[in-house]
PDB file of C-alpha atoms in Angstrom:
ATOM      1  CA  MET M   1     144.877 113.518 -71.609  1.00 42.00           C
ATOM      2  CA  LEU M   2     145.614 116.282 -69.078  1.00 35.00           C
ATOM      3  CA  CYS M   3     145.398 113.749 -66.249  1.00 37.00           C
ATOM      4  CA  LYS M   4     147.990 111.525 -67.971  1.00 38.00           C
ATOM      5  CA  LEU M   5     150.342 114.489 -68.438  1.00 33.00           C
ATOM      6  CA  LEU M   6     150.061 115.445 -64.776  1.00 33.00           C
ATOM      7  CA  ILE M   7     150.812 111.883 -63.665  1.00 33.00           C
ATOM      8  CA  VAL M   8     153.855 111.652 -65.959  1.00 33.00           C
ATOM      9  CA  PHE M   9     155.134 115.074 -64.821  1.00 32.00           C
ATOM     10  CA  THR M  10     154.699 114.133 -61.155  1.00 33.00           C
ATOM     11  CA  LEU M  11     156.551 110.836 -61.636  1.00 35.00           C
ATOM     12  CA  VAL M  12     159.418 112.464 -63.537  1.00 37.00           C
ATOM     13  CA  SER M  13     159.668 115.305 -61.038  1.00 37.00           C
ATOM     14  CA  HIS M  14     159.776 112.881 -58.116  1.00 40.00           C
ATOM     15  CA  ALA M  15     162.339 110.594 -59.757  1.00 41.00           C
ATOM     16  CA  VAL M  16     164.731 113.479 -60.488  1.00 43.00           C
ATOM     17  CA  SER M  17     164.683 114.598 -56.859  1.00 58.00           C
ATOM     18  CA  ASP M  18     165.477 111.150 -55.431  1.00 79.00           C
ATOM     19  CA  SER M  19     169.214 111.687 -55.923  1.00 89.00           C
ATOM     20  CA  CYS M  20     171.776 111.828 -53.161  1.00 93.00           C
ATOM     21  CA  VAL M  21     173.832 115.019 -53.447  1.00 93.00           C
ATOM     22  CA  ARG M  22     177.205 115.097 -51.744  1.00 92.00           C
ATOM     23  CA  TYR M  23     180.068 117.542 -51.881  1.00 91.00           C
ATOM     24  CA  THR M  24     183.555 117.599 -50.457  1.00 91.00           C
ATOM     25  CA  PHE M  25     186.000 120.431 -50.897  1.00 90.00           C
ATOM     26  CA  GLU M  26     188.662 118.250 -52.516  1.00 88.00           C
ATOM     27  CA  GLU M  27     188.291 119.987 -55.869  1.00 80.00           C
ATOM     28  CA  ASN M  28     186.377 122.671 -57.762  1.00 78.00           C
ATOM     29  CA  TYR M  29     185.759 124.929 -54.748  1.00 80.00           C
ATOM     30  CA  ASN M  30     186.738 127.894 -56.916  1.00 76.00           C
ATOM     31  CA  ASN M  31     183.712 127.054 -59.088  1.00 72.00           C
ATOM     32  CA  TRP M  32     181.536 127.678 -56.030  1.00 69.00           C
ATOM     33  CA  LEU M  33     183.110 131.098 -55.614  1.00 71.00           C
ATOM     34  CA  GLU M  34     182.776 131.950 -59.303  1.00 67.00           C
ATOM     35  CA  ASN M  35     179.110 130.932 -59.317  1.00 62.00           C
ATOM     36  CA  GLN M  36     177.882 132.853 -56.263  1.00 64.00           C
ATOM     37  CA  TRP M  37     174.672 134.591 -57.210  1.00 58.00           C
ATOM     38  CA  GLY M  38     171.813 136.516 -55.713  1.00 61.00           C
ATOM     39  CA  SER M  39     171.988 138.685 -52.649  1.00 67.00           C
ATOM     40  CA  VAL M  40     172.619 136.078 -49.941  1.00 81.00           C
ATOM     41  CA  CYS M  41     176.401 136.516 -49.808  1.00 86.00           C
ATOM     42  CA  ASP M  42     176.559 140.067 -51.155  1.00 83.00           C
ATOM     43  CA  ASN M  43     178.690 142.341 -48.964  1.00 87.00           C
ATOM     44  CA  PHE M  44     180.392 139.418 -47.164  1.00 91.00           C
ATOM     45  CA  PRO M  45     183.823 137.897 -47.790  1.00 92.00           C
ATOM     46  CA  PHE M  46     183.816 134.253 -48.903  1.00 91.00           C
ATOM     47  CA  TRP M  47     185.005 131.304 -46.849  1.00 94.00           C
ATOM     48  CA  ILE M  48     188.495 130.143 -47.862  1.00 94.00           C
ATOM     49  CA  ALA M  49     189.789 126.660 -48.679  1.00 94.00           C
ATOM     50  CA  GLY M  50     192.423 124.963 -46.518  1.00 94.00           C
ATOM     51  CA  LYS M  51     194.293 121.673 -46.098  1.00 95.00           C
ATOM     52  CA  TYR M  52     194.319 119.430 -43.016  1.00 96.00           C
ATOM     53  CA  SER M  53     198.080 119.083 -43.415  1.00 94.00           C
ATOM     54  CA  ASP M  54     198.317 122.762 -42.352  1.00 94.00           C
ATOM     55  CA  LEU M  55     196.233 122.220 -39.171  1.00 92.00           C
ATOM     56  CA  ASP M  56     196.428 120.253 -35.972  1.00 89.00           C
ATOM     57  CA  VAL M  57     193.085 118.601 -36.816  1.00 93.00           C
ATOM     58  CA  THR M  58     192.621 115.042 -38.037  1.00 92.00           C
ATOM     59  CA  SER M  59     190.244 114.866 -40.963  1.00 93.00           C
ATOM     60  CA  PRO M  60     187.029 112.858 -40.470  1.00 93.00           C
ATOM     61  CA  ASN M  61     187.949 110.459 -43.294  1.00 92.00           C
ATOM     62  CA  GLU M  62     191.237 109.266 -44.735  1.00 91.00           C
ATOM     63  CA  ARG M  63     190.104 110.481 -48.167  1.00 91.00           C
ATOM     64  CA  SER M  64     189.474 114.008 -46.900  1.00 93.00           C
ATOM     65  CA  ASN M  65     192.343 116.462 -47.340  1.00 94.00           C
ATOM     66  CA  SER M  66     190.532 119.800 -47.724  1.00 95.00           C
ATOM     67  CA  PHE M  67     187.960 121.968 -45.984  1.00 96.00           C
ATOM     68  CA  ILE M  68     186.584 125.506 -46.015  1.00 96.00           C
ATOM     69  CA  THR M  69     186.853 127.973 -43.149  1.00 96.00           C
ATOM     70  CA  PRO M  70     185.456 131.453 -42.475  1.00 96.00           C
ATOM     71  CA  LEU M  71     187.451 134.597 -41.803  1.00 96.00           C
ATOM     72  CA  SER M  72     187.505 136.429 -38.471  1.00 95.00           C
ATOM     73  CA  SER M  73     184.702 138.643 -39.789  1.00 95.00           C
ATOM     74  CA  LEU M  74     181.324 137.249 -40.811  1.00 95.00           C
ATOM     75  CA  SER M  75     181.921 135.227 -43.985  1.00 94.00           C
ATOM     76  CA  CYS M  76     179.524 133.572 -46.406  1.00 93.00           C
ATOM     77  CA  VAL M  77     179.367 130.947 -49.142  1.00 92.00           C
ATOM     78  CA  SER M  78     176.476 129.327 -51.004  1.00 90.00           C
ATOM     79  CA  SER M  79     176.317 125.946 -52.729  1.00 89.00           C
ATOM     80  CA  PHE M  80     175.192 125.163 -56.235  1.00 87.00           C
ATOM     81  CA  ILE M  81     171.443 124.807 -56.844  1.00 90.00           C
ATOM     82  CA  PHE M  82     169.965 121.303 -56.735  1.00 92.00           C
ATOM     83  CA  THR M  83     166.602 119.552 -56.411  1.00 95.00           C
ATOM     84  CA  MET M  84     165.310 118.978 -52.870  1.00 96.00           C
ATOM     85  CA  ASN M  85     162.223 117.378 -51.323  1.00 96.00           C
ATOM     86  CA  PHE M  86     160.053 118.049 -48.317  1.00 97.00           C
ATOM     87  CA  GLY M  87     161.335 115.697 -45.594  1.00 97.00           C
ATOM     88  CA  GLY M  88     164.813 115.391 -47.117  1.00 97.00           C
ATOM     89  CA  THR M  89     167.871 115.784 -44.888  1.00 97.00           C
ATOM     90  CA  ILE M  90     170.790 118.186 -45.196  1.00 97.00           C
ATOM     91  CA  GLU M  91     173.887 117.192 -43.225  1.00 97.00           C
ATOM     92  CA  VAL M  92     176.952 119.439 -42.928  1.00 97.00           C
ATOM     93  CA  ASN M  93     180.085 117.936 -41.344  1.00 97.00           C
ATOM     94  CA  THR M  94     181.761 120.615 -39.200  1.00 96.00           C
ATOM     95  CA  PHE M  95     184.620 121.035 -36.751  1.00 96.00           C
ATOM     96  CA  VAL M  96     184.620 123.800 -34.128  1.00 95.00           C
ATOM     97  CA  LYS M  97     187.309 124.563 -31.567  1.00 93.00           C
ATOM     98  CA  ALA M  98     186.185 127.914 -30.217  1.00 91.00           C
ATOM     99  CA  THR M  99     188.183 130.470 -28.251  1.00 89.00           C
ATOM    100  CA  GLN M 100     185.654 133.314 -28.529  1.00 89.00           C
ATOM    101  CA  LEU M 101     181.889 133.465 -28.165  1.00 86.00           C
ATOM    102  CA  THR M 102     181.705 134.981 -31.654  1.00 90.00           C
ATOM    103  CA  ASP M 103     183.016 131.783 -33.315  1.00 93.00           C
ATOM    104  CA  GLN M 104     180.121 130.193 -35.155  1.00 94.00           C
ATOM    105  CA  ILE M 105     178.635 128.346 -38.116  1.00 96.00           C
ATOM    106  CA  THR M 106     175.085 128.992 -39.304  1.00 96.00           C
ATOM    107  CA  ILE M 107     173.542 126.993 -42.139  1.00 96.00           C
ATOM    108  CA  LEU M 108     170.401 128.104 -43.957  1.00 95.00           C
ATOM    109  CA  VAL M 109     168.774 126.182 -46.785  1.00 95.00           C
ATOM    110  CA  HIS M 110     166.965 128.491 -49.212  1.00 93.00           C
ATOM    111  CA  MET M 111     164.483 127.861 -51.982  1.00 92.00           C
ATOM    112  CA  HIS M 112     165.541 129.139 -55.387  1.00 87.00           C
ATOM    113  CA  PRO M 113     164.802 131.703 -56.736  1.00 83.00           C
ATOM    114  CA  ASN M 114     162.863 132.920 -53.669  1.00 82.00           C
ATOM    115  CA  VAL M 115     165.882 133.256 -51.358  1.00 79.00           C
ATOM    116  CA  ASP M 116     163.720 134.747 -48.599  1.00 83.00           C
ATOM    117  CA  THR M 117     162.122 131.324 -48.108  1.00 90.00           C
ATOM    118  CA  VAL M 118     164.214 129.280 -45.658  1.00 93.00           C
ATOM    119  CA  VAL M 119     163.363 125.557 -45.718  1.00 95.00           C
ATOM    120  CA  GLY M 120     166.002 124.361 -43.235  1.00 94.00           C
ATOM    121  CA  GLN M 121     168.387 125.799 -40.672  1.00 96.00           C
ATOM    122  CA  GLY M 122     171.004 124.724 -38.182  1.00 95.00           C
ATOM    123  CA  SER M 123     173.949 126.210 -36.335  1.00 92.00           C
ATOM    124  CA  ILE M 124     176.860 125.730 -33.983  1.00 91.00           C
ATOM    125  CA  ILE M 125     177.295 128.683 -31.671  1.00 86.00           C
ATOM    126  CA  PRO M 126     179.441 127.914 -28.595  1.00 85.00           C
ATOM    127  CA  LEU M 127     177.839 130.020 -25.893  1.00 77.00           C
ATOM    128  CA  ASP M 128     179.194 128.525 -22.664  1.00 74.00           C
ATOM    129  CA  GLN M 129     182.196 126.852 -21.065  1.00 73.00           C
ATOM    130  CA  ASN M 130     180.591 123.410 -21.435  1.00 80.00           C
ATOM    131  CA  PHE M 131     181.003 123.495 -25.209  1.00 85.00           C
ATOM    132  CA  VAL M 132     183.229 120.578 -26.294  1.00 89.00           C
ATOM    133  CA  ALA M 133     185.471 121.102 -29.300  1.00 90.00           C
ATOM    134  CA  GLY M 134     185.339 118.562 -32.083  1.00 94.00           C
ATOM    135  CA  TRP M 135     183.464 117.157 -35.033  1.00 95.00           C
ATOM    136  CA  ARG M 136     179.701 117.658 -35.304  1.00 94.00           C
ATOM    137  CA  ASN M 137     177.153 116.999 -38.008  1.00 94.00           C
ATOM    138  CA  VAL M 138     174.673 119.815 -38.343  1.00 96.00           C
ATOM    139  CA  THR M 139     171.568 117.988 -39.543  1.00 96.00           C
ATOM    140  CA  MET M 140     168.271 119.493 -40.619  1.00 97.00           C
ATOM    141  CA  THR M 141     165.048 118.088 -42.057  1.00 97.00           C
ATOM    142  CA  LEU M 142     163.687 120.181 -44.902  1.00 97.00           C
ATOM    143  CA  ILE M 143     160.237 121.737 -45.065  1.00 96.00           C
ATOM    144  CA  GLY M 144     158.576 123.395 -48.066  1.00 94.00           C
ATOM    145  CA  PRO M 145     156.661 122.078 -51.062  1.00 95.00           C
ATOM    146  CA  PRO M 146     157.005 118.428 -52.169  1.00 96.00           C
ATOM    147  CA  THR M 147     159.827 119.184 -54.667  1.00 95.00           C
ATOM    148  CA  TYR M 148     161.760 122.385 -55.331  1.00 95.00           C
ATOM    149  CA  GLU M 149     165.130 123.809 -56.298  1.00 94.00           C
ATOM    150  CA  GLY M 150     167.280 125.056 -53.449  1.00 93.00           C
ATOM    151  CA  PHE M 151     170.785 125.743 -52.184  1.00 92.00           C
ATOM    152  CA  ILE M 152     172.751 125.667 -48.945  1.00 93.00           C
ATOM    153  CA  ASN M 153     174.067 128.923 -47.498  1.00 93.00           C
ATOM    154  CA  ILE M 154     176.849 128.758 -44.893  1.00 94.00           C
ATOM    155  CA  MET M 155     177.704 131.776 -42.731  1.00 95.00           C
ATOM    156  CA  GLY M 156     180.309 131.899 -39.985  1.00 96.00           C
ATOM    157  CA  MET M 157     183.297 133.457 -38.348  1.00 96.00           C
ATOM    158  CA  ALA M 158     186.412 132.240 -36.534  1.00 95.00           C
ATOM    159  CA  SER M 159     188.660 134.291 -34.290  1.00 94.00           C
ATOM    160  CA  PRO M 160     192.402 133.996 -35.022  1.00 92.00           C
ATOM    161  CA  ASN M 161     193.100 131.292 -32.379  1.00 92.00           C
ATOM    162  CA  SER M 162     189.982 129.244 -33.162  1.00 94.00           C
ATOM    163  CA  THR M 163     189.307 126.481 -35.663  1.00 95.00           C
ATOM    164  CA  VAL M 164     185.958 126.591 -37.450  1.00 96.00           C
ATOM    165  CA  LEU M 165     185.594 124.527 -40.608  1.00 96.00           C
ATOM    166  CA  VAL M 166     183.278 122.586 -42.892  1.00 96.00           C
ATOM    167  CA  ASP M 167     184.580 119.321 -44.316  1.00 96.00           C
ATOM    168  CA  SER M 168     181.658 118.180 -46.457  1.00 95.00           C
ATOM    169  CA  LEU M 169     177.928 118.243 -46.941  1.00 95.00           C
ATOM    170  CA  ARG M 170     175.223 115.974 -48.286  1.00 95.00           C
ATOM    171  CA  TYR M 171     171.542 115.913 -49.136  1.00 97.00           C
ATOM    172  CA  ILE M 172     169.667 112.677 -48.467  1.00 97.00           C
ATOM    173  CA  PRO M 173     166.223 112.398 -50.105  1.00 96.00           C
ATOM    174  CA  PRO M 174     163.399 111.286 -47.782  1.00 95.00           C
ATOM    175  CA  SER M 175     163.037 107.947 -49.581  1.00 91.00           C
ATOM    176  CA  MET M 176     166.753 107.042 -49.255  1.00 94.00           C
ATOM    177  CA  ASP M 177     168.565 105.393 -46.364  1.00 93.00           C
ATOM    178  CA  GLU M 178     171.580 107.466 -45.285  1.00 91.00           C
ATOM    179  CA  SER M 179     173.827 104.408 -45.797  1.00 91.00           C
ATOM    180  CA  GLU M 180     173.150 104.755 -49.546  1.00 92.00           C
ATOM    181  CA  CYS M 181     174.489 108.327 -49.601  1.00 93.00           C
ATOM    182  CA  ILE M 182     178.144 107.956 -48.606  1.00 92.00           C
ATOM    183  CA  ILE M 183     180.201 111.152 -48.654  1.00 91.00           C
ATOM    184  CA  TYR M 184     183.574 109.465 -49.052  1.00 87.00           C
ATOM    185  CA  GLU M 185     183.364 106.190 -50.927  1.00 75.00           C
ATOM    186  CA  ASN M 186     185.369 103.358 -49.381  1.00 64.00           C
ATOM    187  CA  LEU M 187     188.902 102.932 -50.596  1.00 48.00           C
ATOM    188  CA  PRO M 188     189.309  99.898 -52.876  1.00 48.00           C
ATOM    189  CA  GLN M 189     190.538  96.789 -51.084  1.00 45.00           C
ATOM    190  CA  THR M 190     193.936  95.459 -52.162  1.00 42.00           C
ATOM    191  CA  LYS M 191     194.487  91.739 -52.440  1.00 46.00           C
ATOM    192  CA  ASN M 192     197.502  90.195 -50.751  1.00 42.00           C
TER     193      ASN M 192
END
């Protein structure tokens, strides 16, 4: 009987974590700010929301109008908690046009509730003159136990004449092809 329960629990646990998670900043960003928890972003200002219409930056998708951006001091924001798997992929779509060496984006993926356990990390830190401004996906493959709860923590800063932003993010389970986890669904086709 115990063996059957373990098999059922393992199957249910694995099935729940096979979901693509994607997030754009088109709506409900204030919910992120209202639901910050733990000590990861304590003592830091939050990233702020912005619109591409206010910038000289073309969005990465015609359906994307909004983004988040850090302040000129180190800023922080954390995502909601969701189920992740060992071998899954986190992808954060960023834009950096740096004017100072302090401009940066650092992404850490934490297990919940043990926030000291980092299961993925990536960053964009322009350290030399060869850095090319533009869009970049910060991609990381997750480590950790087979299935766990976790969240994405984004830290960064942007000097006043720089552009540092995050457009969207997604989690792709290890068993899913990235083409099945589309951040911006295609616009419906109109018939002529």
